[in-house]
Coordinates of C-alpha atoms and ligand atoms in Angstrom, one line a residue:
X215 CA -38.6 -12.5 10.9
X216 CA -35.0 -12.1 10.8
X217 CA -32.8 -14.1 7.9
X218 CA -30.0 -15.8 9.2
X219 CA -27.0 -13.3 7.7
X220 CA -25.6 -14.2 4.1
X221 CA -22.7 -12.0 2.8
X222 CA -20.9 -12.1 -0.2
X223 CA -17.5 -11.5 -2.2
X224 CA -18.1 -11.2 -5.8
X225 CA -14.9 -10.3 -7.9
X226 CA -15.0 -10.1 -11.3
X227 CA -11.7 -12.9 -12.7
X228 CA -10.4 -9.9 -14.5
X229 CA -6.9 -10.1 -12.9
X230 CA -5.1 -10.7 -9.6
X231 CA -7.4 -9.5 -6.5
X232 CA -5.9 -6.2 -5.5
X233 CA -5.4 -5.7 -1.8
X234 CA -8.6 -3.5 -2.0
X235 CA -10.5 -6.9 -2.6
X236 CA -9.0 -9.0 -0.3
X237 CA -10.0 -6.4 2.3
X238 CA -13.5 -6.4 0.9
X239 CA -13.1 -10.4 1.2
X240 CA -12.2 -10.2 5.0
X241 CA -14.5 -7.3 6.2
X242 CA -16.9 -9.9 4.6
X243 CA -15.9 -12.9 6.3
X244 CA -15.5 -11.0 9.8
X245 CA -18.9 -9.8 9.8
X246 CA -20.2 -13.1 8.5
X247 CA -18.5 -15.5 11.0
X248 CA -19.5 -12.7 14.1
X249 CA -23.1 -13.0 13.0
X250 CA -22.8 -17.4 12.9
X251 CA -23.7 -16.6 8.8
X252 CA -22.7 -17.4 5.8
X253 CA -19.8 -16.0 3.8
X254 CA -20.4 -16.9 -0.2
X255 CA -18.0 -16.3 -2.7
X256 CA -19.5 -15.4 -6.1
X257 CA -17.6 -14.9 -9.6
X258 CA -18.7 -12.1 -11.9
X259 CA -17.7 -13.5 -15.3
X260 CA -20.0 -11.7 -17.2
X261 CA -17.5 -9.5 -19.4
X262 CA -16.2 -11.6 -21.8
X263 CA -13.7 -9.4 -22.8
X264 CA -12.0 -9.0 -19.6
X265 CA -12.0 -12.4 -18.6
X266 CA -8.3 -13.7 -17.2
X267 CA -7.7 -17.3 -16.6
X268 CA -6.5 -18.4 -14.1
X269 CA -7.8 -15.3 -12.2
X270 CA -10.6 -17.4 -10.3
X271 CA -8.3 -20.0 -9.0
X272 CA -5.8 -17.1 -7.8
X273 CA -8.5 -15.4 -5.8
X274 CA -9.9 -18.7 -3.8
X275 CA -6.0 -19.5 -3.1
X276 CA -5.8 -16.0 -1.8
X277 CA -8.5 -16.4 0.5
X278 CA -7.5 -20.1 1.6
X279 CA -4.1 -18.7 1.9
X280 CA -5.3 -16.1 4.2
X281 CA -7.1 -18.3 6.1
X282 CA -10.5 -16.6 5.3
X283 CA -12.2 -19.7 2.8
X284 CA -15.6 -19.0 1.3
X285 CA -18.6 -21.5 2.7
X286 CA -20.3 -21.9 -1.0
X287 CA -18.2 -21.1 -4.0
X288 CA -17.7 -22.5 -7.1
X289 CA -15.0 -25.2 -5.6
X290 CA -17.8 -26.0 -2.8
X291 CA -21.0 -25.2 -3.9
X292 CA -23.6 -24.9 -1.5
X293 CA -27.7 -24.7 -2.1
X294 CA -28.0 -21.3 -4.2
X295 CA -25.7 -22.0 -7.2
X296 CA -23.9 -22.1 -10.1
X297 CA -21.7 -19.8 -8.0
X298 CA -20.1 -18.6 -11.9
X299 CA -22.5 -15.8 -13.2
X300 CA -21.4 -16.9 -16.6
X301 CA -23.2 -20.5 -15.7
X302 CA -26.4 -18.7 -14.6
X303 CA -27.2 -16.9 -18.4
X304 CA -30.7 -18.5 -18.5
X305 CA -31.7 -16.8 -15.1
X306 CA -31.3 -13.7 -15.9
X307 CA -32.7 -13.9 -19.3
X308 CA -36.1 -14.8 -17.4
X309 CA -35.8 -11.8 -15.0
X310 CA -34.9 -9.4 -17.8
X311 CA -38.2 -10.7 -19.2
X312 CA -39.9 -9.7 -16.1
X313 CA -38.6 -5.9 -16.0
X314 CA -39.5 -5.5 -20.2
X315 CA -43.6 -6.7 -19.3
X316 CA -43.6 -4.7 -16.7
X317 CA -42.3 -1.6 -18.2
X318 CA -39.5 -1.2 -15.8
X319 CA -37.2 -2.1 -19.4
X320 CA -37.1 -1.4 -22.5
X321 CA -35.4 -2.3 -25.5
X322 CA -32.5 0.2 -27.3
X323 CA -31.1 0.2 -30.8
X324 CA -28.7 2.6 -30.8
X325 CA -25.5 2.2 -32.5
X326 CA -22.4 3.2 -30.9
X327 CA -22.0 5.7 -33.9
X328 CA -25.3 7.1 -33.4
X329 CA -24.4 7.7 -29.5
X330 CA -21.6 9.2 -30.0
X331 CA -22.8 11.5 -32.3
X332 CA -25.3 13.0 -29.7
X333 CA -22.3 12.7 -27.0
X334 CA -20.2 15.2 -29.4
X335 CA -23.4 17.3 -30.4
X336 CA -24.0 17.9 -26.6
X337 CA -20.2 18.7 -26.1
X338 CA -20.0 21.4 -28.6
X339 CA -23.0 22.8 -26.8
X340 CA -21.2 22.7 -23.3
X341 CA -23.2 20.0 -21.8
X342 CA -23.2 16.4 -21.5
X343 CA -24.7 13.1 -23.2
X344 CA -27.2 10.8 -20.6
X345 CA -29.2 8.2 -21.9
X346 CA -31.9 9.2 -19.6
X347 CA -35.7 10.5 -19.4
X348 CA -34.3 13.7 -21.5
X349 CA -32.9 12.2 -24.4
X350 CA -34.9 8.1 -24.4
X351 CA -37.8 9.9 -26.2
X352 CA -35.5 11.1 -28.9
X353 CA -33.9 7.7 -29.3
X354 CA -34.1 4.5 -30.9
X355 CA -35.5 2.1 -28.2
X356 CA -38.8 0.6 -27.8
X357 CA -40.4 3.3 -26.2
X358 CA -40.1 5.3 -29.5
X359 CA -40.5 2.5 -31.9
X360 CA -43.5 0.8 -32.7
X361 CA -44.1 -2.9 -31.2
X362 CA -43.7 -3.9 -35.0
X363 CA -40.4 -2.2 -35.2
X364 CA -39.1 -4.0 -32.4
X365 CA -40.0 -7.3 -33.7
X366 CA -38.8 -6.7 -36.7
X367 CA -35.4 -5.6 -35.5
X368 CA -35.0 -8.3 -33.1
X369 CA -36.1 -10.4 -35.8
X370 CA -33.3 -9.5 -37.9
X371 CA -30.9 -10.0 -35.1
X372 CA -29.8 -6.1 -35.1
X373 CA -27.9 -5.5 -31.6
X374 CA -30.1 -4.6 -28.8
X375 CA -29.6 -3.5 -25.4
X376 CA -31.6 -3.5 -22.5
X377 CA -31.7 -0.1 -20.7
X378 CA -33.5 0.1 -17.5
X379 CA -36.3 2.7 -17.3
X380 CA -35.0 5.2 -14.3
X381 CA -38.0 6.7 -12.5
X382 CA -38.3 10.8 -13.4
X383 CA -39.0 13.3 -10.4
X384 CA -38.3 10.9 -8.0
X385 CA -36.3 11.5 -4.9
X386 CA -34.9 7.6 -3.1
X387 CA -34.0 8.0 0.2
X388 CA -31.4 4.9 1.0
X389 CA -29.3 3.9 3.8
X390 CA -25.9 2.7 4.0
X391 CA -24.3 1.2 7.4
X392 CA -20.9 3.2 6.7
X393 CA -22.1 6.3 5.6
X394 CA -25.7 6.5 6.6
X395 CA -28.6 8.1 5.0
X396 CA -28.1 8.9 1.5
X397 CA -30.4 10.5 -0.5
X398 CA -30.6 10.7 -4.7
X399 CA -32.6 12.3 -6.8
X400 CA -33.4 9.8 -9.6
X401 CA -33.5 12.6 -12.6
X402 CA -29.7 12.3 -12.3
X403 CA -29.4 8.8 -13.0
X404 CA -29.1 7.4 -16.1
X405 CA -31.1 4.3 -17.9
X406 CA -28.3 1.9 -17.5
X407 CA -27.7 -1.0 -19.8
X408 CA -28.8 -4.3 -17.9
X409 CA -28.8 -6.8 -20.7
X410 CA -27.2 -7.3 -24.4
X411 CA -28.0 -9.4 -27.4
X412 CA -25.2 -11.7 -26.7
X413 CA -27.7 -12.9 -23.8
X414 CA -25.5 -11.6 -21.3
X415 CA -26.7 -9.7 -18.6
X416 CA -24.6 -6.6 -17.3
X417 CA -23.2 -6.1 -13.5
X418 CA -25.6 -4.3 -12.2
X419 CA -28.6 -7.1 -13.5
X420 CA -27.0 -10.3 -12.7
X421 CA -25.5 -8.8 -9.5
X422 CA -28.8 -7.6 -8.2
X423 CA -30.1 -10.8 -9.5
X424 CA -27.9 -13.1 -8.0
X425 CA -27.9 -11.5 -4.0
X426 CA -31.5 -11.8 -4.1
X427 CA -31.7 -15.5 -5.3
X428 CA -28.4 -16.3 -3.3
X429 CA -30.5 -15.0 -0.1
X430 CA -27.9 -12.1 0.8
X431 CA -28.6 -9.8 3.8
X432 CA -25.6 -7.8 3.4
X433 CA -23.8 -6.3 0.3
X434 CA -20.3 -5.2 1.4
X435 CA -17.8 -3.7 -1.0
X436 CA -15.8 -1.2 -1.8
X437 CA -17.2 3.0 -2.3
X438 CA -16.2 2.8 -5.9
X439 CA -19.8 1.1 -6.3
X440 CA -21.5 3.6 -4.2
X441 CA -22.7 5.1 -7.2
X442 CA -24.6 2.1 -8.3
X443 CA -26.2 1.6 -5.5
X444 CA -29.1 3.8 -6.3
X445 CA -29.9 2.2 -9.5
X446 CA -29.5 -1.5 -7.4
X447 CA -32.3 -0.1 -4.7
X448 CA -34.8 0.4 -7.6
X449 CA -34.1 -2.6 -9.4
X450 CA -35.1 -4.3 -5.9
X451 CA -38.2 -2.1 -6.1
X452 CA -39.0 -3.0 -9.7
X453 CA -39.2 -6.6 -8.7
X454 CA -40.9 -6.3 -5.8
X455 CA -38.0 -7.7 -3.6
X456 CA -36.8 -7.0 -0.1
X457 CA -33.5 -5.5 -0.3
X458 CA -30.1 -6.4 1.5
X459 CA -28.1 -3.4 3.7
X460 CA -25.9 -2.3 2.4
X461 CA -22.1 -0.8 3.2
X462 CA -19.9 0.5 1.1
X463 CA -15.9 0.6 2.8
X464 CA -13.6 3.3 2.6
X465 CA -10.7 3.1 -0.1
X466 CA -7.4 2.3 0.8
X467 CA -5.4 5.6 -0.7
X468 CA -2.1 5.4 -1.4
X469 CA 1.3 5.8 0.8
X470 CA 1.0 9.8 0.3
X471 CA -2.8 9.4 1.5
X472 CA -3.2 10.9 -2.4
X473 CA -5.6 9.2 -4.5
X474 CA -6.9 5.3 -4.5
X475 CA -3.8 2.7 -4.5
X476 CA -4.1 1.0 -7.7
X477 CA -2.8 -2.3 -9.0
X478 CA -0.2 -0.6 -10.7
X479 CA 1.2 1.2 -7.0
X480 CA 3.3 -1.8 -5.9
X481 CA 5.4 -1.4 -8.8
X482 CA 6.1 1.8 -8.1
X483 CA 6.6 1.8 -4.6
X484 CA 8.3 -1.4 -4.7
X485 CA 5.8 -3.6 -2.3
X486 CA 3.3 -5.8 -3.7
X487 CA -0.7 -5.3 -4.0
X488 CA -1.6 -9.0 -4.0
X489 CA -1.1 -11.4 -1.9
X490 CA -0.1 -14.3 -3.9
X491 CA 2.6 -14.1 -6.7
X492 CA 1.1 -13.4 -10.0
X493 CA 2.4 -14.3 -13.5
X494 CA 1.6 -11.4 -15.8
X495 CA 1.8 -11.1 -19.6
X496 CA 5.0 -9.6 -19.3
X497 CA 6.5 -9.9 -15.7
X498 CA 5.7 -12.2 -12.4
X499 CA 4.6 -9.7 -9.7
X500 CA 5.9 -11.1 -6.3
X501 CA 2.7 -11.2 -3.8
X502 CA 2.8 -10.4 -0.2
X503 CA 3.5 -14.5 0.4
X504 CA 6.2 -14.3 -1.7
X505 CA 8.2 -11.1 -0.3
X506 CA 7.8 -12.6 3.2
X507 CA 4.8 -11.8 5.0
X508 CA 3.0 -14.1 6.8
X509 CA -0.8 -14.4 6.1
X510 CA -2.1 -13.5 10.1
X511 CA 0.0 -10.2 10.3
X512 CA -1.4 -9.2 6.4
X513 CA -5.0 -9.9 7.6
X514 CA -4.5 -8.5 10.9
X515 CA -3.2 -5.4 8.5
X516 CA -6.1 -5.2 6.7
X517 CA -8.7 -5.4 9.5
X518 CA -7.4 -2.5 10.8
X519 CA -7.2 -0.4 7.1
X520 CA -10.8 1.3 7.7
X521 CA -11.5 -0.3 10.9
X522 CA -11.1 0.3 14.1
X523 CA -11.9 -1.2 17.6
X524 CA -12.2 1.7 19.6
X525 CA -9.2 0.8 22.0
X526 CA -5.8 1.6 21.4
X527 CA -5.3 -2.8 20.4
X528 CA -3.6 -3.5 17.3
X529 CA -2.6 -6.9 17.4
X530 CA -6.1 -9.4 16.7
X531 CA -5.7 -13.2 15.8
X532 CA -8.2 -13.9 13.8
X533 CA -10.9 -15.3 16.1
X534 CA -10.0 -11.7 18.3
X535 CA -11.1 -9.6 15.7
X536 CA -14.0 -11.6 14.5
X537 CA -15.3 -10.8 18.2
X538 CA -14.1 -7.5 18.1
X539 CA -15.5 -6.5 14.6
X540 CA -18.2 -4.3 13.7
X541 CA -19.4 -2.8 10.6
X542 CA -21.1 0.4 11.8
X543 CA -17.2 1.6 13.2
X544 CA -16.0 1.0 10.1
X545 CA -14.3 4.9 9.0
X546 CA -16.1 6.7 5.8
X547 CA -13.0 8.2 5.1
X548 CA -9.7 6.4 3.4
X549 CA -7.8 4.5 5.0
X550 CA -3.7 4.9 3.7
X551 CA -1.8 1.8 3.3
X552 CA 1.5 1.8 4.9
X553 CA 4.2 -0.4 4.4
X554 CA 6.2 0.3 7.2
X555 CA 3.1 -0.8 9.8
X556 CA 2.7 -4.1 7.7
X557 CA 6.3 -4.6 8.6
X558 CA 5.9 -3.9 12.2
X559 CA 2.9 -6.4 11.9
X560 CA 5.1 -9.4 10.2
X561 CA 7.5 -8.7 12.9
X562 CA 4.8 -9.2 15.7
X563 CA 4.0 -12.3 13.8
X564 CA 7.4 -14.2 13.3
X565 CA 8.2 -12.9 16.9
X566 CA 5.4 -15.3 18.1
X567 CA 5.5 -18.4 16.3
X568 CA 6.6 -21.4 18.1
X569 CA 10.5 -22.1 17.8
X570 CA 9.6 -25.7 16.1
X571 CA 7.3 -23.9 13.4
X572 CA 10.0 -21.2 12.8
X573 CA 12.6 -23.3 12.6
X574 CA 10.9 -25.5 10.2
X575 CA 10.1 -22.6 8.2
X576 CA 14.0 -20.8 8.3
X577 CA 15.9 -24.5 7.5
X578 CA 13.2 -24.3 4.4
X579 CA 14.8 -21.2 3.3
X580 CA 18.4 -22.4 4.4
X581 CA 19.0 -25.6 3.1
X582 CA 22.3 -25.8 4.6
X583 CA 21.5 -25.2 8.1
X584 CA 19.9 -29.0 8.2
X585 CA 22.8 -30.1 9.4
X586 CA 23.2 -27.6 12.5
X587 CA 22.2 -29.5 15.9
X588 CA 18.4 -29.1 17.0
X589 CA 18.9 -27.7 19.9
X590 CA 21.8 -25.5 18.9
X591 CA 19.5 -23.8 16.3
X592 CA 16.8 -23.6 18.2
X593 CA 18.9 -21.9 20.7
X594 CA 19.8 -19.2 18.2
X595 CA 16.1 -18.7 16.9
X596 CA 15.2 -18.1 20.6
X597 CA 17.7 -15.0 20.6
X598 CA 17.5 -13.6 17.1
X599 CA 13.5 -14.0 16.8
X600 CA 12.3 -10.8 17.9
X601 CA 14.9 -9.0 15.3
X602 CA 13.2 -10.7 12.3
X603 CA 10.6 -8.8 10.3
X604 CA 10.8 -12.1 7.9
X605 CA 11.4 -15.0 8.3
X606 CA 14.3 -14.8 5.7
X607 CA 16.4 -12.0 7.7
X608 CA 17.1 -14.2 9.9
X609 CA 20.6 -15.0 7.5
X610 CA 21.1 -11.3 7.6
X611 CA 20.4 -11.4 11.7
X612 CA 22.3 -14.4 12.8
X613 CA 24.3 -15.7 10.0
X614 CA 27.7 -14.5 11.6
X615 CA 26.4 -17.8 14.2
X616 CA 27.5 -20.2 11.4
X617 CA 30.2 -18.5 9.3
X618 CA 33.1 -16.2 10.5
X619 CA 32.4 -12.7 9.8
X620 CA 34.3 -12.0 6.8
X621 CA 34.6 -8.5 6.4
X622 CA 34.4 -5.9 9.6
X623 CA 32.6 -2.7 9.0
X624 CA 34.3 0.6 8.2
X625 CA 32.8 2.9 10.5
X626 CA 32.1 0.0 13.3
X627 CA 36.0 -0.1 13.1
X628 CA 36.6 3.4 13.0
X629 CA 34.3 3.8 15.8
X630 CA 35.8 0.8 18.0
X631 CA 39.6 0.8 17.3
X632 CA 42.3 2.1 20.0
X633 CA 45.9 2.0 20.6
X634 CA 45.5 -0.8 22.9
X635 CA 42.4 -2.8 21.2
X636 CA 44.6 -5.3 20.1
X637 CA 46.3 -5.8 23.4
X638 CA 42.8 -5.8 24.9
X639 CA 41.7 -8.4 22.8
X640 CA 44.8 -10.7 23.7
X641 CA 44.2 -10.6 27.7
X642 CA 40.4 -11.2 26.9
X643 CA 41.2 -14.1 24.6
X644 CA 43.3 -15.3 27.8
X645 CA 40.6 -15.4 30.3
X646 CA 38.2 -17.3 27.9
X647 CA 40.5 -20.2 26.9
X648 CA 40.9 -20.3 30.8
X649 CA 37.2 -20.6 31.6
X650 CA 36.4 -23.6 32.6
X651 CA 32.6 -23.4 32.3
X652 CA 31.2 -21.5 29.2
X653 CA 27.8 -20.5 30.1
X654 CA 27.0 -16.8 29.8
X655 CA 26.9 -16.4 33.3
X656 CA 30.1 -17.7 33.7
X657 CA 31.4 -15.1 31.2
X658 CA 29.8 -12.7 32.3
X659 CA 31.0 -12.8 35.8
X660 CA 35.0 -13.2 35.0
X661 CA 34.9 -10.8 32.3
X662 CA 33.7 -8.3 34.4
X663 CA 35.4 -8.8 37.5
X664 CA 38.5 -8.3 35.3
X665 CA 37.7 -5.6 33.3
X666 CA 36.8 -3.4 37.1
X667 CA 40.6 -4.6 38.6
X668 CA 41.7 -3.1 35.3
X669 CA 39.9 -0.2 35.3
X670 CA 39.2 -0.5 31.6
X671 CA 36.3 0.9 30.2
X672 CA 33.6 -1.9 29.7
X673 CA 33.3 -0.5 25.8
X674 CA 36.5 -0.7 25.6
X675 CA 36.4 -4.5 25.9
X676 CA 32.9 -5.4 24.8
X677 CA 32.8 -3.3 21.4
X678 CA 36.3 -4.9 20.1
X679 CA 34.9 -8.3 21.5
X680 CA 31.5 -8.3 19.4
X681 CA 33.0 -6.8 16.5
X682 CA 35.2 -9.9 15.8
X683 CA 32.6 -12.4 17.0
X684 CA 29.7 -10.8 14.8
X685 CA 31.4 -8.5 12.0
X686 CA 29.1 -5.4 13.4
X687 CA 28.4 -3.7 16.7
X688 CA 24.7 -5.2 16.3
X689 CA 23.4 -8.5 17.4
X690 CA 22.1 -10.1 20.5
X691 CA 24.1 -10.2 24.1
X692 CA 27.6 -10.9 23.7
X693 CA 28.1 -13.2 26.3
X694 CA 25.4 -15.2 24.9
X695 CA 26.6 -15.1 21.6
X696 CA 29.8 -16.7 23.0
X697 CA 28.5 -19.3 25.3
X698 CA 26.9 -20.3 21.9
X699 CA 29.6 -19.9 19.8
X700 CA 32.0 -22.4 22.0
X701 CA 35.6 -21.4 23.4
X702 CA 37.3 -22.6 19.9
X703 CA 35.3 -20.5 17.9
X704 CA 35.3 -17.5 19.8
X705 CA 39.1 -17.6 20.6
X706 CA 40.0 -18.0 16.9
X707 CA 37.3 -15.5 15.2
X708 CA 39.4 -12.8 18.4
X709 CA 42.3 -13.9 16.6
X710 CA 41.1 -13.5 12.8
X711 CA 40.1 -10.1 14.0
X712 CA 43.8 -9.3 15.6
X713 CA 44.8 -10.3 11.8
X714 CA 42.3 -7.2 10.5
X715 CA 43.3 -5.1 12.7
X716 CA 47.2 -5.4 12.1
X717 CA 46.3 -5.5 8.4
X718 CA 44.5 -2.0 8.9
Ligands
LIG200 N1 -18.1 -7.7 -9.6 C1 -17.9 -6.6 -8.8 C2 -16.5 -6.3 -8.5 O1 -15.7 -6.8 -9.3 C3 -18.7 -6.7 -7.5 C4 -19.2 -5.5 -6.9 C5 -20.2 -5.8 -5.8 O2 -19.7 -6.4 -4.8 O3 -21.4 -5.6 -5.9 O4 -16.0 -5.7 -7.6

């Protein structure tokens, strides 16, 4: 019988959720939603010490904000809760129970000085310190120490972990949907600690825990837990449970394709890691909202960091690469995060949203262009939009629209300026103001008839012309910009420019 497919995200609210999580997040929700299942979100609150408020409530705005919402969390709990590990202590305290009786545990004294001792010891001797099958019979635990002894020290309330028992000459064979058959040999592994006398349980116990109660089919996540996933495989074993598939993505490597991009990158390369803004101790660390991007082009981003379709198609809504995604083409290899293609991704983005929507969104950044006519600005947005990247270049794009350039560029000058610019600019000033219909066409048509019975070059007329209308030799057809701009306006901002040019 096949389960219906249950996936998970389970963060631990240790800080802001890195990039690297929020592509664990979607790779989650894509494969969920294509398979009609269910995509859980889980907190891993076990670790006391590296708790973070306020970290919880940043990672479920993160996913809402990127459009990719858990169906049970904590906010919206569904039949398999608490979804807080730190509100499920008196579960795992009964499964721990179940691994001591049946052998599969045991109980270990050790102090950290006494560990730490035999971690030196082996040092100086060239080798290394593993709490394994080696050393646990040379230990303080419960397989060395009489059933009396243990009582006694639990008694007393001495500290205590539990350690798991790894199996000796034991070879797992395990398979992985990225990576494919991986195979371990269990003498390598250490007896991990899966429980402490605080009552806490450690990752690996309430994680295993938790995906089998919460019925998951598929653990996703990122390679950096790889390495556990041998130790989860037996603890499935040890209870005698089915166990999920598992995958295990690629990292996301830094700009140089060097080494795993780490929380601390963005400051360094001067983009953000998060997606939402993110009030440290000592600084606010703008998010990918707050520098600009728009949520579909960062997910449509992320999709594509490990993934690929197969086709040369890099633009997917949403919906498109739910359809389109699948986890065995999902690359082994890291996948390097490059700001310059998020760019290109935000610019796809703001180029297609409706005029209303980016209106509304540019008069929220631009208070004073309330006041512009509807239609005029919406005008505008329709030429400028494809030059945006963000929504709040559009100042730097068509600002010269609503102000008078103020200042002319040096080397656009340089580059424009001839003996006869200015006298240029006073016979094209004289066909405008005699235009009797300012449309582009219009323009277009009795500027150029003109400039061929004059034989002047068409640069010669055009570059001068844009210059004084825009302040640069960029921007968006000229006799569009002036059709826009209004015979008053355009006329004067030639003759502000004749000023300059005198003044030069
Ligand atoms: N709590 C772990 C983390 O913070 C979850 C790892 C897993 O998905 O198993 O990434």
């Amino acid at each position: 019988m096949t389960h219906p497919v249950r996936v998970r995200f389970a963060p631990s609210p240790t800080g802001p959720l890195h990039i690297g999580g929020l592509r664990t997040a979607l790779f989650n929700y894509l494969f969920a939603k294509k398979q009609g299942g269910t995509f859980v979100l889980r907190i891993e609150d076990t670790d006391h010490k590296r708790y973070v408020p306020g970290a919880e409530n940043y990672i479920s705005e993160s996913l809402s904000w990127c459009n990719i919402p858990a169906d049970e969390s904590p906010l919206q709990p569904g039949k398999y809760g608490p979804y807080r590990q730190s509100e499920r202590k008196a579960i795992y305290k009964q499964y721990i129970n179940t691994l001591l009786e049946n052998g599969d545990a045991y109980y270990a004294f050790d102090t950290a000085e006494t560990l730490d001792e035999f971690r030196k010891d082996h040092e100086a001797k060239g080798g290394a310190f593993i709490y394994n099958h080696q050393s646990r019979g040379s230990l303080s635990n419960s397989l060395t120490l009489t059933a009396e002894e243990v009582k006694d020290k639990i008694g007393s309330g001495h500290d205590f972990v539990v350690r798991f028992k790894a199996p000796q000459g034991r070879i797992i064979e395990m398979n992985d949907i990225i990576r494919g058959k991986i195979t371990i040999d269990c003498n390598t592994l250490d007896d991990k600690v899966l429980f402490k006398s605080d009552g806490m349980p450690t990752y690996h116990l309430a994680n295993v825990v938790d995906d089998h109660l919460m019925k998951i089919t598929h653990v996703i996540r990122g390679e950096e837990w790889l390495p556990s996933m041998a130790l989860h495989v037996l603890l499935y074993e040890a209870f005698g449970w089915d166990k999920p598939e598992f995958a295990h993505l690629p990292l996301i490597l830094k700009p140089s394709g060097k080494g795993k991009l780490s929380k601390r990158d963005g400051d360094k390369f001067g983009f953000p890691v998060f997606p939402l803004d993110w009030q440290g101790d000592e600084r606010l660390s703008q998010g990918f909202k707050g520098a600009g991007y728009l949520p579909e082009a960062l997910i449509n981003f992320l999709g594509l960091l490990g993934w690929n379709p197969g086709t040369e198609e890099e633009l997917f809504k949403l919906n498109e690469m739910i359809s389109a995604f699948d986890l065995t083409s999902v690359n082994k290899a890291g996948a390097r995060f490059d700001i310059d293609k998020l760019k290109w991704f935000n610019q796809q983005y703001v180029a297609q949203l409706s005029v209303d929507s980016l209106s509304s969104m540019i008069i929220a950044n631009y208070p004073q262009l309330k006041s512009v006519e509807h239609s005029q600005l919406n005008k505008i947005i329709r030429i400028t939009q494809e030059r945006l990247v963000f929504v709040n270049d559009f100042w730097k794009v068509a600002g010269f629209f609503f102000e008078a350039p103020q200042k002319f560029k040096e080397r656009a000058l340089k580059k424009t300026l001839r003996a006869d610019t200015f006298d240029i600019l006073d016979q094209t000033k004289a066909i405008l103001k005699s235009q009797k219909v300012f449309t582009p066409e219009a323009l277009q048509s009795a500027i150029k008839s003109w400039i061929s019975d004059q034989q002047i070059g068409f640069g010669a007329v055009m570059q001068p012309l844009r210059l004084a209308l825009v302040g640069d030799l960029k921007g968006p057809d000229v006799f569009v910009i002036m059709s826009l701009l209004g015979k008053d306006c355009v006329c004067s901002r030639i003759g502000k420019f004749q000023h300059a040019i005198e003044a030069n």
